[in-house]
Coordinates of C-alpha atoms in Angstrom, one line a residue:
X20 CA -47.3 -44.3 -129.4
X21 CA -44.3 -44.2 -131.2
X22 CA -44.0 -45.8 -134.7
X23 CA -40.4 -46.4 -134.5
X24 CA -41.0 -48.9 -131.8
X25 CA -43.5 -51.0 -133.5
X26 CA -42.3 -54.1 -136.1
X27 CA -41.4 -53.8 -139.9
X28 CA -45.2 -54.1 -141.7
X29 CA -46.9 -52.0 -138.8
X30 CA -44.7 -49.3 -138.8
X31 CA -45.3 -49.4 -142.6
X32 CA -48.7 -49.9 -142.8
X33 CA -49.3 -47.5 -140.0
X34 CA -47.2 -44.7 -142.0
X35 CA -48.6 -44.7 -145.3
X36 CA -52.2 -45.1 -143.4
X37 CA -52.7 -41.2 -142.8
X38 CA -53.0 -40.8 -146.9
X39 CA -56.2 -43.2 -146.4
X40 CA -57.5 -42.1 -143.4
X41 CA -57.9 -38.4 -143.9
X42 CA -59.5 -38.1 -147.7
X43 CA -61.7 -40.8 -146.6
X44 CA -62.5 -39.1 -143.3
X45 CA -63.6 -35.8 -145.2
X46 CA -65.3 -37.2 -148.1
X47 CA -67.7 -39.6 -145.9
X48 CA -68.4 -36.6 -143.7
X49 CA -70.6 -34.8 -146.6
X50 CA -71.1 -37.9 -148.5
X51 CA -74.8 -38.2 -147.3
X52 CA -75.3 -34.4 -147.7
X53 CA -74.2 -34.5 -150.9
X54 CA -76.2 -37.1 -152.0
X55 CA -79.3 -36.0 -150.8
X56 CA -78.5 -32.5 -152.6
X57 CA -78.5 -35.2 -155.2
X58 CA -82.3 -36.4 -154.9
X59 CA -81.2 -38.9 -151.9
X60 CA -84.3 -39.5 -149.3
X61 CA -83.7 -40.5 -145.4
X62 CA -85.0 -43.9 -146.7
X63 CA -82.4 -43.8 -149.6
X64 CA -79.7 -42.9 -147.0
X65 CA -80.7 -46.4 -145.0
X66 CA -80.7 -48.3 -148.1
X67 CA -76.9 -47.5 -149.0
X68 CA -76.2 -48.3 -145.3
X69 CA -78.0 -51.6 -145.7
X70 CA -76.5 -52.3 -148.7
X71 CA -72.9 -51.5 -147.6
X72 CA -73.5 -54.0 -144.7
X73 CA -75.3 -56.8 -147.1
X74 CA -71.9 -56.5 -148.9
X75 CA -70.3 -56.9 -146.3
X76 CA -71.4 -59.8 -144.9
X77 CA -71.2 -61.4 -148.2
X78 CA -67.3 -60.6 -148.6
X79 CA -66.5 -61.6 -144.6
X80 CA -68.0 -65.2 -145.7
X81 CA -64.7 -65.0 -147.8
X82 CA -62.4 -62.9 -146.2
X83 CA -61.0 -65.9 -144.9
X84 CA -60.0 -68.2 -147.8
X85 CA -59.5 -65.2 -150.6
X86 CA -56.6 -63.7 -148.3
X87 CA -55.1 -67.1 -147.0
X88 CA -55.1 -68.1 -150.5
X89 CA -53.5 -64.6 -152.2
X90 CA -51.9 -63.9 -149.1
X91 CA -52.3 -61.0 -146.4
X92 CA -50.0 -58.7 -148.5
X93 CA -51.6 -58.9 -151.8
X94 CA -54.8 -59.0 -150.9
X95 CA -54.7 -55.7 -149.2
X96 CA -53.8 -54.6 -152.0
X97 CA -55.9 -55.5 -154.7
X98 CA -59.0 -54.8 -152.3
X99 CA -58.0 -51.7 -150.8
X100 CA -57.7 -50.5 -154.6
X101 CA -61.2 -52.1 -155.2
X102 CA -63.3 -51.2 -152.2
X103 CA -61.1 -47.2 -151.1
X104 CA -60.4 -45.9 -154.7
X105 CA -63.1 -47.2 -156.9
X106 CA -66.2 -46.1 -155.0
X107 CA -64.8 -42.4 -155.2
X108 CA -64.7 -42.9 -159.0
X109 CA -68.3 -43.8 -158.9
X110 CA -69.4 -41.3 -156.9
X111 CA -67.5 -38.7 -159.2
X112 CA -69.2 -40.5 -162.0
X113 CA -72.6 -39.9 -160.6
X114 CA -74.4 -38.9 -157.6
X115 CA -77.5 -40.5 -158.3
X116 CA -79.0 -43.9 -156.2
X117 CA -77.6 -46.4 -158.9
X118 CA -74.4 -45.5 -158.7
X119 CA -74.3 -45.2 -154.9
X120 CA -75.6 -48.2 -154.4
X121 CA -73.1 -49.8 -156.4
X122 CA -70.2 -47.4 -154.5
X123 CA -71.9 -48.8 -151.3
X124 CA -71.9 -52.9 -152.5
X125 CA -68.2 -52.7 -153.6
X126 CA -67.0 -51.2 -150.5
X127 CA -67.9 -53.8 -149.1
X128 CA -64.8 -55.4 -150.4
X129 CA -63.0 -53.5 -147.5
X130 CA -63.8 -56.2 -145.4
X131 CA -61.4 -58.6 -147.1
X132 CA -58.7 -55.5 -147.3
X133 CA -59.3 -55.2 -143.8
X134 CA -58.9 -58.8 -142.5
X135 CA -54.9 -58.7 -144.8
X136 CA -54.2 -55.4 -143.4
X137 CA -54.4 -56.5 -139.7
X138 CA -52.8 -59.7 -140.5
X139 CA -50.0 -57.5 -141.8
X140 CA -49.6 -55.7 -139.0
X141 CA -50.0 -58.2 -136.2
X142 CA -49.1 -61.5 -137.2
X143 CA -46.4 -63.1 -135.7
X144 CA -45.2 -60.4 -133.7
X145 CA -45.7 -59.7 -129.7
X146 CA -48.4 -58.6 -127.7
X147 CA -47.3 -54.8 -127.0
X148 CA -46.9 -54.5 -130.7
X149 CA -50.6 -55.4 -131.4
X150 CA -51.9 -53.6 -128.7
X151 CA -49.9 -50.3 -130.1
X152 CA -50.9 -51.2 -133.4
X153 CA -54.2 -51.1 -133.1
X154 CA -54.2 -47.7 -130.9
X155 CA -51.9 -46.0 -133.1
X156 CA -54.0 -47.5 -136.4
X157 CA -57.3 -46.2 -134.6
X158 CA -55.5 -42.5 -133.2
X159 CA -54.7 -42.2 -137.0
X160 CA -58.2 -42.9 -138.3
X161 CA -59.8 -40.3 -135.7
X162 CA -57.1 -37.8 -136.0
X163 CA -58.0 -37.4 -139.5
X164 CA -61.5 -36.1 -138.4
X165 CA -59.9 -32.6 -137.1
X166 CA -59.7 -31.5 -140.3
X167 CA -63.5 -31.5 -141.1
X168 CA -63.7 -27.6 -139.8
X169 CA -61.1 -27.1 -142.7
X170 CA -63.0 -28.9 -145.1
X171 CA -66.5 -27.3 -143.4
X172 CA -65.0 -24.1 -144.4
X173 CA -63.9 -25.1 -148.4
X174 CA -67.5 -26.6 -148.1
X175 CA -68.5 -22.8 -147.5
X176 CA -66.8 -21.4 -150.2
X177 CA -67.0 -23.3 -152.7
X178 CA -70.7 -25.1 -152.2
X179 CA -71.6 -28.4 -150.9
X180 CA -71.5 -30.4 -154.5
X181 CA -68.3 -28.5 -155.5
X182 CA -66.6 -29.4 -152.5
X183 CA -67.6 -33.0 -151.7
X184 CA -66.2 -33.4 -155.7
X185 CA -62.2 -32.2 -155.0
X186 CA -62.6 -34.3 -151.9
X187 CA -63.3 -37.1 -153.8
X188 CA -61.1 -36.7 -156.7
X189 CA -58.4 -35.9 -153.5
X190 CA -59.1 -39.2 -152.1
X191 CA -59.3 -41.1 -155.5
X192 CA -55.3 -40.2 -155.8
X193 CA -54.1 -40.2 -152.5
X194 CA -56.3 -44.1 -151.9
X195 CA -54.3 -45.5 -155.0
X196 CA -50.6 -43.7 -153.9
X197 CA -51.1 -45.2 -150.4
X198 CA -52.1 -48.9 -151.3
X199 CA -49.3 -49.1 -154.0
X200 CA -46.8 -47.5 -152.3
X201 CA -47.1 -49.6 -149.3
X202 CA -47.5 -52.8 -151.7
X203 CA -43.8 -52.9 -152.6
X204 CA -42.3 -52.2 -148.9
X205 CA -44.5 -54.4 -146.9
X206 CA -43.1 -58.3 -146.8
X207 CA -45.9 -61.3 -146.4
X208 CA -46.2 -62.8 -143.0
X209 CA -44.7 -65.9 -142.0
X210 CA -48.0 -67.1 -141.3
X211 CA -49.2 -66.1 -144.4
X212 CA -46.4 -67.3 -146.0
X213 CA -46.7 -70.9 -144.4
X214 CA -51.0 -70.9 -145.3
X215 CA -49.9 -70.1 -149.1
X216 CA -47.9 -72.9 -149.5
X217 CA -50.2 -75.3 -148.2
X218 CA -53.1 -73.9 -150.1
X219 CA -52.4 -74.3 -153.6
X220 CA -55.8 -73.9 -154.9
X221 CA -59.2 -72.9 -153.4
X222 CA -61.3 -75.3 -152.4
X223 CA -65.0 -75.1 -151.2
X224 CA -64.4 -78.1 -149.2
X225 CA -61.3 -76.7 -147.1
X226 CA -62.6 -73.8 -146.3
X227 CA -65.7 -75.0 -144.9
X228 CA -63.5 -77.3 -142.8
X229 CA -61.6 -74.5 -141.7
X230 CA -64.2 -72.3 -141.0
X231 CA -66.2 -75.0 -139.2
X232 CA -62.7 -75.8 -137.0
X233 CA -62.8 -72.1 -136.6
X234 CA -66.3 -71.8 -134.7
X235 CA -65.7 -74.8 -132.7
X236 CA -62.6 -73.0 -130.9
X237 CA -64.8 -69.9 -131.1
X238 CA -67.0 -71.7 -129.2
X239 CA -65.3 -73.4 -126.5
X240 CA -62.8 -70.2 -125.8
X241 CA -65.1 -67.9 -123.6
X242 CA -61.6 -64.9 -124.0
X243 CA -62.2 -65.0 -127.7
X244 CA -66.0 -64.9 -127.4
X245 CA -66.5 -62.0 -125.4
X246 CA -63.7 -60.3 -127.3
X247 CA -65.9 -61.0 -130.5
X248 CA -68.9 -60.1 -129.2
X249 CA -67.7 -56.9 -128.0
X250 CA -65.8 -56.0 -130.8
X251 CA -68.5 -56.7 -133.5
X252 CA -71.0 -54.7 -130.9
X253 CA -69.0 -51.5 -131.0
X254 CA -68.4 -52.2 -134.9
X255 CA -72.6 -51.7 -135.9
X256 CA -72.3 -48.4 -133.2
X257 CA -69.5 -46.9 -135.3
X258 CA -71.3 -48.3 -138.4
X259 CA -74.4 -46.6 -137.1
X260 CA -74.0 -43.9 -134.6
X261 CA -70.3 -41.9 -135.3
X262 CA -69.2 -39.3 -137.5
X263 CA -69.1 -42.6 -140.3
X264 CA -72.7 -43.0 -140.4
X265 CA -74.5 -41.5 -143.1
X266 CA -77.3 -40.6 -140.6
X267 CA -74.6 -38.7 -138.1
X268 CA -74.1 -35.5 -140.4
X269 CA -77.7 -34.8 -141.6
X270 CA -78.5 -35.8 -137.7
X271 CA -76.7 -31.9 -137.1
X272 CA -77.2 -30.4 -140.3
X273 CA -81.5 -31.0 -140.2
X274 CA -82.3 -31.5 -136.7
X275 CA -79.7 -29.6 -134.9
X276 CA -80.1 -26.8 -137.5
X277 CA -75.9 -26.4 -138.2
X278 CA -74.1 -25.3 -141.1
X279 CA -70.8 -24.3 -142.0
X280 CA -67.8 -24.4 -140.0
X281 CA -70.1 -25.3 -137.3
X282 CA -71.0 -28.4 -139.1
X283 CA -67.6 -29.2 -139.4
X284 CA -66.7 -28.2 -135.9
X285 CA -69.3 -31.5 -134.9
X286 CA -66.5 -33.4 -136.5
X287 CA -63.3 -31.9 -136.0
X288 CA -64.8 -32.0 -131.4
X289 CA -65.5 -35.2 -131.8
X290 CA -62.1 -36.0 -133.4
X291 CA -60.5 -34.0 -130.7
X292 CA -62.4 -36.2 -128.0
X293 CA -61.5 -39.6 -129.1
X294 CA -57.8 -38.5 -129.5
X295 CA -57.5 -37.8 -125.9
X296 CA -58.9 -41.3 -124.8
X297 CA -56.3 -42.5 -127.3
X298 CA -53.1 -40.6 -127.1
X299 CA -53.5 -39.7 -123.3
X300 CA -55.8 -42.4 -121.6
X301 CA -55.3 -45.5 -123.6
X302 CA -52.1 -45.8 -123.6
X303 CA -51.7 -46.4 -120.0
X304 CA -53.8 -48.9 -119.9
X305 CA -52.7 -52.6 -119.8
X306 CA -54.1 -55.5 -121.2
X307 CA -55.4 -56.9 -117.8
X308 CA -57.8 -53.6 -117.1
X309 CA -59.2 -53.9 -120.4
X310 CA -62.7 -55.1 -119.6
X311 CA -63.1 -52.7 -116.6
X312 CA -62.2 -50.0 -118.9
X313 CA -64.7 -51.4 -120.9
X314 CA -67.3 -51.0 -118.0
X315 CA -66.5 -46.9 -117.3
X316 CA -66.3 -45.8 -120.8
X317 CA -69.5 -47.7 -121.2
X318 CA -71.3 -45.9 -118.4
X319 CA -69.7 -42.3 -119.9
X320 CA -71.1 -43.0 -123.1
X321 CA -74.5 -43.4 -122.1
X322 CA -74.1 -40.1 -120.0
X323 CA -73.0 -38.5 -122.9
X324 CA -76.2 -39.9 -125.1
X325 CA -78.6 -38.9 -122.2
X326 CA -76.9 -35.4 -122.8
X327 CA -77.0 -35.3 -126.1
X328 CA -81.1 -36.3 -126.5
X329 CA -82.2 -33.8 -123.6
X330 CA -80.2 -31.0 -125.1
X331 CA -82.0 -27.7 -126.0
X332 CA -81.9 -27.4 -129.8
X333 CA -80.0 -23.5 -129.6
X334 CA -77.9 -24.8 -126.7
X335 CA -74.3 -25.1 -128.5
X336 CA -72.5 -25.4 -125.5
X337 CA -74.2 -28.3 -123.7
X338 CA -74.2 -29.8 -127.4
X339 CA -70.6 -29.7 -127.4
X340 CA -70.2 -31.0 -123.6
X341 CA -72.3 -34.2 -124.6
X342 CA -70.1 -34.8 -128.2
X343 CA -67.0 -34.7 -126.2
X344 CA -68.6 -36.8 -123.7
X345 CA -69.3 -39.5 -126.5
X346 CA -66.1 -38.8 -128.2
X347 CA -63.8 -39.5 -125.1
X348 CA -66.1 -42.8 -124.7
X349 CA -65.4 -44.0 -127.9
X350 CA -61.9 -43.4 -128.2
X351 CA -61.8 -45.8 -125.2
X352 CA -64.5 -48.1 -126.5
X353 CA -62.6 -48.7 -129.7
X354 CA -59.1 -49.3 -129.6
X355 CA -60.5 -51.7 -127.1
X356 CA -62.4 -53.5 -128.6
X357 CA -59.4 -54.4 -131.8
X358 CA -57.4 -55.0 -128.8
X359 CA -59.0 -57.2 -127.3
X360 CA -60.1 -59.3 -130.8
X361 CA -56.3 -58.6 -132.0
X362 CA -54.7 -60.6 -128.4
X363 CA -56.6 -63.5 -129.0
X364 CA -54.8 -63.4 -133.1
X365 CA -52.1 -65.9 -131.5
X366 CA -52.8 -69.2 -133.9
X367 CA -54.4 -70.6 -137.6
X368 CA -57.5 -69.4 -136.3
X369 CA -56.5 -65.2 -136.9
X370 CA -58.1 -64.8 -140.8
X371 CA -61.5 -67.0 -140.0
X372 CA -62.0 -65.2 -136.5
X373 CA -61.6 -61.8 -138.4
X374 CA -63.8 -63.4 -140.9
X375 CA -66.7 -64.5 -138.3
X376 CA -66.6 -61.2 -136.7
X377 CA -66.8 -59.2 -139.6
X378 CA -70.0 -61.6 -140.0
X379 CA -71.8 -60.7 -137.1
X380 CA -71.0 -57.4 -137.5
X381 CA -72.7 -57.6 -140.3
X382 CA -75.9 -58.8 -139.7
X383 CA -76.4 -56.8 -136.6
X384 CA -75.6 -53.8 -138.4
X385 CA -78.4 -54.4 -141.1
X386 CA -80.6 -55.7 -138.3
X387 CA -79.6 -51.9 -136.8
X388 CA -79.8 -49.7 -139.8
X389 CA -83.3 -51.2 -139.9
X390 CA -85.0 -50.8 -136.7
X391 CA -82.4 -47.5 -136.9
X392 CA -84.6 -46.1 -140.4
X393 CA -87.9 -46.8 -139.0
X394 CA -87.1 -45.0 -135.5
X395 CA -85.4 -42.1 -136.8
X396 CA -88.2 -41.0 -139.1
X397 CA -90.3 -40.6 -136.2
X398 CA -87.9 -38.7 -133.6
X399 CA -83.8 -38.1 -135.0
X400 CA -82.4 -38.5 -131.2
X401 CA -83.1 -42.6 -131.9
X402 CA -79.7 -42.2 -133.5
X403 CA -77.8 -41.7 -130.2
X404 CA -80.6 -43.7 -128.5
X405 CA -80.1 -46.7 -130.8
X406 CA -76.3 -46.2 -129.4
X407 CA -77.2 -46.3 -126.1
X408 CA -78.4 -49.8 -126.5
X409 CA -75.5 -51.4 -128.3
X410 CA -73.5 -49.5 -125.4
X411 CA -75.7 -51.3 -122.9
X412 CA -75.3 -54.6 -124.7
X413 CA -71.5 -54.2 -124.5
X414 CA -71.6 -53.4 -120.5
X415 CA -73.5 -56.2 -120.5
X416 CA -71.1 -58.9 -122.1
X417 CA -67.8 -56.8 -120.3
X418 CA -69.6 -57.1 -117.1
X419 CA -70.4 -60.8 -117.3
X420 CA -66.7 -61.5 -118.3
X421 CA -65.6 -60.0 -115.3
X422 CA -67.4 -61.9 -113.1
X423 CA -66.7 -65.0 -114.3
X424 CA -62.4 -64.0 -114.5
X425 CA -63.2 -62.6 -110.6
X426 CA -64.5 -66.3 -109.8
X427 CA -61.9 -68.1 -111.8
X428 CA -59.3 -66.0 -109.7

């Protein structure tokens, strides 16, 4: 858990990432209240979603090729500027559907950012330092979600649109310190260093070689497969059923009647929760037990959604038993599932398999925002109960792989 034991760029990377992690963290978290204090509907709030994830797709088709061609350490870069700093500038600019919409499409940008970034960190360097990578990356990212009682209670001083404004002009700075600082320390991978030289120019033709040489040893590598599939599955749940979702905060706020530094209490448990899968259970995990880890947290999570749905409305505490529940699930769920995508980063193939993950991602997160929109203006609890099936669906694929490596052996 230690930074000073991973490699050069990750222990970079992994130290300026706090001055992302915790601006964005606080700003998303009353992003959708904010908006719809701006005029935003529940269908409005579905539509950025969708949008976000349209984008997405659109920029994973060329995750590949754009950061192959600039290299891993310029294009995180140039995208993290585009798709972290600029949507707070447009939200700044104006609260009003246009605008976020736009915010929404060029954020999803971050998909390219995201493909470099992990390239930086993992590429061409050993298996324990990708596995702590990714933890340590995903402990940082969740960490940052114990300060939402602290920003819950500027939120309570100062008013919602007030607030959510110094948290985005915060983020605005601290987004564009972060990404240029760490610009000028981090070195390109040899990898990426190799790919440059060979790749002069872009060419249409190339990449769909390369992408089409990339799905044929996706499709006859059953490890990378599963790893995929589960990685992209618990992707569209944090996309559409954790403290990122645009849905999760008015979920609380509306249904669950909570304001205030109880609000922000939702966020800063939840935090709390995932950190203790991460810090204290994760790490003594090893690579081998991944896919039965898989299979418990899977079965905790769904306990904790069960919980969550029966749960009186004026019943705080059982409220709070089924967040940590959910939290402590996902902690687990996630630094699994980059783990397992990030051990099978060992050849060419690391940029297009990002790239085809981020793909199906993707489209079964607009496929889930959808179905997602139309259920939860009918009963809210489809939120949690929509995250119950993509749980199911990962049990499903973990469950599978293990019997098949139990036969193998």
């Amino acid at each position: 858990m230690k930074l000073l034991g991973l490699e050069r760029n990750a222990r970079i990377c992994l130290g300026f990432f706090p001055l992302w992690a915790v601006p964005y963290t606080i700003y998303t978290y009353y992003l959708s209240l904010f908006l719809i204090e701006e005029g935003l509907s529940s269908t409005g709030i579905a539509s950025l979603m969708t949008v976000a994830n349209v984008s997405a797709l659109v920029f994973s088709l060329f995750a590949a090729p754009i950061v192959d061609r600039m290299g891993r350490r310029n294009a995180t870069f140039v995208f993290d500027i585009l798709s972290s700093a600029l949507p707070c500038l447009l939200y700044l600019i104006s609260g009003n559907i246009v605008v976020a919409l736009i915010a929404q499409a060029v954020s999803g940008m971050n998909r390219i950012m995201s493909t470099g970034f992990y390239l930086l960190m993992i590429e061409n360097t050993s298996e324990s330092n990708s596995v702590n990578s990714m933890n340590i990356f995903n402990v940082i990212l969740v960490g940052a979600g114990l300060t939402t009682p602290l920003a819950g209670f500027v939120v309570s001083k100062m008013g919602l649109l007030a607030g959510e404004r110094l948290f985005l002009i915060i983020s605005l700075v601290m987004m564009t310190a972060q990404a240029t600082a760490r610009h000028f320390m981090v070195r390109e991978t040899e990898t990426g260093m190799a790919i440059m030289r060979a790749r002069k120019r872009f060419s249409f033709k190339e990449t769909a070689i390369g992408f089409g040489k990339t799905v044929r040893y996706l499709i006859k590598n059953r490890n990378v497969r599963s790893a995929m599939i589960i990685n992209s599955l618990i992707y569209v749940y944090y996309t559409v059923g954790t403290t990122i979702s645009l849905f999760f905060t008015p979920y609380f706020s509306e249904h669950r009647n909570l304001s205030g530094v109880t609000l922000g209490l939702v966020g800063g448990i939840y935090a709390g929760g995932t950190l203790f899968s991460m810090i204290v259970i994760n790490p003594r995990v090893r690579p081998g037990q991944l896919y039965p880890y898989t299979i418990i947290s899977g079965l905790v999570s769904i306990l904790g959604f069960i919980l969550l749905i029966i749960c009186p409305l004026n019943n705080t505490i059982l409220l709070f038993a089924a967040i940590i529940l959910i939290s402590v699930s996902y902690g687990a769920l996630k630094t699994i599932a980059d783990s397992l995508l990030a051990l099978e980063m060992t050849n060419e193939y690391s940029s297009g398999l990002y790239a085809i993950s981020f793909i199906l991602s993707s489209v079964l997160g607009i496929i889930a925002i959808q179905v997602l929109q139309a259920l939860y203006s009918k009963n809210p609890n489809w939120l949690f109960g929509s995250s119950a099936i993509l749980i199911a669906m990962v049990l499903i694929v973990a469950i599978q792989h293990r019997i098949v490596q139990t036969k193998t052996v």
